[in-house]
């Protein structure tokens, strides 16, 4: 994943057998996640993995201009998840 970034590109990854989130995009501005293939997740005990998770950080500006394009998420995941802290 990427954290505290500007102008990031996360593309053409194949993630299989993960026990946690596939791709985390945290505290970013102008980021693109595209053409990623995530499948066959094996959640650990108590885990609920996301294919792609977007997160803000407390006390920081909210993420903006984050694009998710043509990603494939299959299997035992929550798919795409976004979380924003109140600022």
XYZ file of N, CA, C and O in Angstrom:
348
model
N 0.818 -1.195 0.000
C 0.000 0.000 0.000
C 0.855 1.250 0.000
O 2.081 1.181 -0.059
N 0.178 2.373 0.071
C 0.856 3.658 0.092
C 0.343 4.487 1.254
O -0.803 4.354 1.676
N 1.214 5.348 1.785
C 0.845 6.168 2.939
C 1.448 7.568 2.791
O 2.597 7.712 2.373
N 0.633 8.566 3.156
C 1.054 9.973 3.129
C 1.708 10.320 1.790
O 2.845 10.767 1.730
N 0.970 10.086 0.711
C 1.542 10.235 -0.626
C 0.806 11.297 -1.432
O -0.304 11.696 -1.102
N 1.451 11.720 -2.499
C 0.871 12.580 -3.520
C 1.234 11.975 -4.874
O 2.361 11.531 -5.078
N 0.265 11.955 -5.781
C 0.507 11.477 -7.145
C 1.030 10.045 -7.182
O 2.023 9.749 -7.847
N 0.354 9.129 -6.485
C 0.779 7.720 -6.428
C 0.000 6.874 -7.434
O -1.162 7.148 -7.728
N 0.648 5.849 -7.929
C 0.024 4.893 -8.837
C 0.299 3.489 -8.317
O 1.457 3.096 -8.159
N -0.780 2.749 -8.035
C -0.684 1.355 -7.593
C -1.406 0.548 -8.663
O -2.634 0.572 -8.748
N -0.644 -0.157 -9.503
C -1.279 -0.789 -10.656
C -0.672 -2.153 -10.986
O 0.490 -2.422 -10.693
N -1.516 -2.983 -11.579
C -1.137 -4.284 -12.125
C -0.494 -5.222 -11.103
O 0.469 -5.940 -11.399
N -1.042 -5.216 -9.872
C -0.586 -6.158 -8.846
C -1.517 -7.355 -8.819
O -2.712 -7.230 -9.078
N -0.962 -8.500 -8.499
C -1.771 -9.703 -8.286
C -1.519 -10.148 -6.855
O -0.374 -10.468 -6.495
N -2.560 -10.144 -6.061
C -2.457 -10.492 -4.643
C -3.331 -11.707 -4.394
O -4.546 -11.660 -4.622
N -2.717 -12.799 -3.944
C -3.469 -14.020 -3.636
C -3.024 -14.564 -2.286
O -1.875 -14.393 -1.874
N -3.951 -15.214 -1.598
C -3.627 -15.873 -0.338
C -3.362 -14.937 0.821
O -2.851 -15.349 1.854
N -3.732 -13.663 0.705
C -3.477 -12.700 1.770
C -4.367 -12.983 2.974
O -5.529 -13.364 2.833
N -3.829 -12.782 4.183
C -4.612 -12.952 5.409
C -5.131 -11.616 5.930
O -5.860 -11.576 6.916
N -4.739 -10.507 5.301
C -5.156 -9.167 5.710
C -5.534 -8.367 4.461
O -5.700 -8.936 3.390
N -5.650 -7.050 4.589
C -6.033 -6.209 3.456
C -5.073 -6.391 2.285
O -3.875 -6.592 2.474
N -5.620 -6.284 1.073
C -4.781 -6.389 -0.112
C -3.970 -5.129 -0.338
O -2.748 -5.149 -0.354
N -4.652 -3.990 -0.506
C -3.986 -2.711 -0.757
C -4.560 -1.675 0.209
O -5.775 -1.509 0.293
N -3.693 -0.988 0.932
C -4.094 0.118 1.796
C -3.627 1.424 1.176
O -2.463 1.548 0.801
N -4.538 2.380 1.085
C -4.204 3.719 0.620
C -4.564 4.649 1.778
O -5.742 4.837 2.087
N -3.552 5.200 2.435
C -3.734 5.953 3.674
C -3.160 7.361 3.538
O -1.997 7.512 3.164
N -3.981 8.353 3.855
C -3.535 9.749 3.906
C -2.898 10.185 2.582
O -1.796 10.704 2.553
N -3.595 9.967 1.473
C -3.037 10.289 0.153
C -3.880 11.315 -0.589
O -5.085 11.404 -0.401
N -3.225 12.041 -1.448
C -3.853 12.992 -2.358
C -3.449 12.603 -3.776
O -2.291 12.295 -4.024
N -4.410 12.607 -4.687
C -4.142 12.285 -6.088
C -3.467 10.923 -6.250
O -2.326 10.815 -6.653
N -4.223 9.860 -5.939
C -3.711 8.495 -6.073
C -4.637 7.685 -6.976
O -5.839 7.940 -7.032
N -4.069 6.734 -7.683
C -4.835 5.838 -8.554
C -4.451 4.399 -8.230
O -3.267 4.067 -8.172
N -5.461 3.560 -8.022
C -5.263 2.109 -7.927
C -6.030 1.497 -9.088
O -7.256 1.642 -9.177
N -5.312 0.855 -10.013
C -5.983 0.357 -11.215
C -5.426 -1.000 -11.644
O -4.264 -1.309 -11.432
N -6.312 -1.790 -12.224
C -5.991 -3.077 -12.830
C -5.256 -3.994 -11.841
O -4.299 -4.672 -12.196
N -5.693 -3.995 -10.599
C -5.149 -4.907 -9.598
C -6.069 -6.115 -9.487
O -7.289 -5.990 -9.604
N -5.503 -7.282 -9.276
C -6.240 -8.547 -9.199
C -6.015 -9.129 -7.802
O -4.899 -9.495 -7.456
N -7.074 -9.182 -7.003
C -6.979 -9.669 -5.618
C -7.994 -10.780 -5.427
O -9.188 -10.573 -5.626
N -7.507 -11.958 -5.017
C -8.404 -13.110 -4.873
C -7.815 -14.137 -3.923
O -6.665 -14.037 -3.528
N -8.659 -15.118 -3.580
C -8.252 -16.254 -2.729
C -7.685 -15.795 -1.387
O -6.695 -16.333 -0.900
N -8.319 -14.783 -0.780
C -7.909 -14.335 0.547
C -8.145 -15.450 1.558
O -9.081 -16.226 1.434
N -7.296 -15.524 2.556
C -7.403 -16.514 3.638
C -7.394 -15.716 4.944
O -6.334 -15.518 5.549
N -8.553 -15.219 5.378
C -8.582 -14.356 6.556
C -8.018 -15.043 7.794
O -8.332 -16.192 8.078
N -7.159 -14.304 8.520
C -6.651 -14.797 9.789
C -7.758 -14.758 10.833
O -8.837 -14.210 10.611
N -7.510 -15.323 11.998
C -8.496 -15.364 13.076
C -8.925 -13.939 13.422
O -8.089 -13.073 13.693
N -10.219 -13.680 13.362
C -10.763 -12.366 13.692
C -10.564 -11.304 12.625
O -10.977 -10.166 12.801
N -9.933 -11.650 11.524
C -9.664 -10.674 10.458
C -10.861 -10.559 9.523
O -11.650 -11.483 9.374
N -10.993 -9.431 8.906
C -12.001 -9.182 7.876
C -11.340 -8.350 6.780
O -11.534 -7.144 6.678
N -10.498 -8.991 5.966
C -9.693 -8.243 4.997
C -10.525 -7.531 3.932
O -11.574 -7.997 3.529
N -9.998 -6.385 3.528
C -10.570 -5.628 2.418
C -9.667 -5.816 1.208
O -8.448 -5.902 1.355
N -10.257 -5.862 0.030
C -9.436 -5.882 -1.172
C -8.625 -4.597 -1.255
O -7.410 -4.610 -1.384
N -9.330 -3.459 -1.160
C -8.687 -2.147 -1.113
C -9.312 -1.370 0.040
O -10.538 -1.292 0.141
N -8.473 -0.803 0.889
C -8.950 0.007 2.001
C -8.387 1.424 1.885
O -7.181 1.600 1.703
N -9.279 2.406 1.989
C -8.894 3.823 1.988
C -9.045 4.345 3.407
O -10.070 4.108 4.041
N -8.032 5.067 3.920
C -8.087 5.587 5.286
C -7.518 6.992 5.354
O -6.474 7.268 4.784
N -8.215 7.824 6.111
C -7.661 9.108 6.511
C -6.895 8.893 7.808
O -7.057 7.872 8.477
N -6.079 9.860 8.183
C -5.418 9.842 9.483
C -5.981 10.977 10.332
O -6.210 12.083 9.826
N -6.188 10.707 11.604
C -6.722 11.714 12.515
C -5.815 12.942 12.516
O -4.591 12.825 12.537
N -6.428 14.112 12.455
C -5.669 15.355 12.505
C -5.054 15.783 11.192
O -4.364 16.795 11.113
N -5.245 15.018 10.128
C -4.703 15.344 8.800
C -5.857 15.693 7.866
O -6.990 15.289 8.099
N -5.594 16.405 6.769
C -6.660 16.670 5.791
C -7.203 15.353 5.231
O -6.483 14.349 5.165
N -8.449 15.373 4.848
C -9.042 14.162 4.271
C -8.404 13.830 2.927
O -7.941 14.725 2.209
N -8.416 12.549 2.595
C -7.904 12.141 1.279
C -8.769 12.767 0.193
O -9.960 12.985 0.386
N -8.158 13.005 -0.948
C -8.903 13.590 -2.065
C -8.330 13.096 -3.381
O -7.154 12.763 -3.474
N -9.194 13.037 -4.383
C -8.794 12.637 -5.732
C -8.133 11.261 -5.744
O -7.061 11.072 -6.325
N -8.779 10.302 -5.113
C -8.315 8.917 -5.132
C -9.248 8.146 -6.059
O -10.461 8.124 -5.860
N -8.674 7.524 -7.075
C -9.441 6.812 -8.097
C -9.165 5.316 -7.998
O -8.000 4.906 -7.923
N -10.231 4.523 -8.029
C -10.137 3.061 -8.078
C -10.750 2.635 -9.409
O -11.948 2.788 -9.631
N -9.922 2.092 -10.304
C -10.358 1.796 -11.669
C -10.020 0.371 -12.073
O -8.867 -0.056 -11.986
N -11.017 -0.363 -12.526
C -10.815 -1.688 -13.134
C -10.053 -2.658 -12.241
O -9.183 -3.387 -12.707
N -10.385 -2.685 -10.956
C -9.783 -3.644 -10.028
C -10.709 -4.841 -9.882
O -11.936 -4.699 -9.954
N -10.141 -6.005 -9.661
C -10.912 -7.225 -9.448
C -10.665 -7.706 -8.024
O -9.506 -7.900 -7.622
N -11.743 -7.860 -7.259
C -11.651 -8.370 -5.890
C -12.625 -9.535 -5.782
O -13.828 -9.361 -5.974
N -12.104 -10.732 -5.500
C -12.946 -11.930 -5.418
C -12.603 -12.724 -4.169
O -11.457 -12.737 -3.725
N -13.603 -13.386 -3.616
C -13.356 -14.293 -2.507
C -13.781 -13.717 -1.170
O -14.649 -12.852 -1.085
N -13.138 -14.185 -0.123
C -13.536 -13.873 1.248
C -12.962 -12.527 1.712
O -12.086 -12.471 2.567
N -13.447 -11.448 1.113
C -13.023 -10.099 1.479
C -14.263 -9.222 1.603
O -15.349 -9.599 1.190
N -14.074 -8.039 2.135
C -15.148 -7.045 2.184
C -15.144 -6.181 0.931
O -15.889 -5.222 0.847
N -14.304 -6.473 -0.028
C -14.264 -5.709 -1.267
C -13.520 -4.403 -1.104
O -12.350 -4.391 -0.752
N -14.212 -3.277 -1.326
C -13.605 -1.947 -1.226
C -14.186 -1.257 0.002
O -15.393 -1.253 0.201
N -13.320 -0.640 0.817
C -13.769 -0.027 2.073
C -13.071 1.302 2.281
O -11.864 1.413 2.089
N -13.823 2.315 2.659
C -13.246 3.619 2.968
C -13.610 4.058 4.367
O -14.723 3.803 4.842
N -12.686 4.698 5.048
C -12.897 5.144 6.427
C -12.350 6.554 6.565
O -11.205 6.817 6.212
N -13.165 7.462 7.094
C -12.725 8.843 7.303
C -12.843 9.214 8.767
O -13.861 8.955 9.402
N -11.787 9.797 9.313
C -11.831 10.340 10.666
C -12.439 11.721 10.609
O -12.287 12.434 9.628
N -13.076 12.141 11.669
C -13.571 13.513 11.750
C -12.395 14.428 12.013
O -11.528 14.111 12.818
N -12.356 15.551 11.321
C -11.262 16.495 11.546
C -11.752 17.719 12.270
O -12.915 18.006 12.304
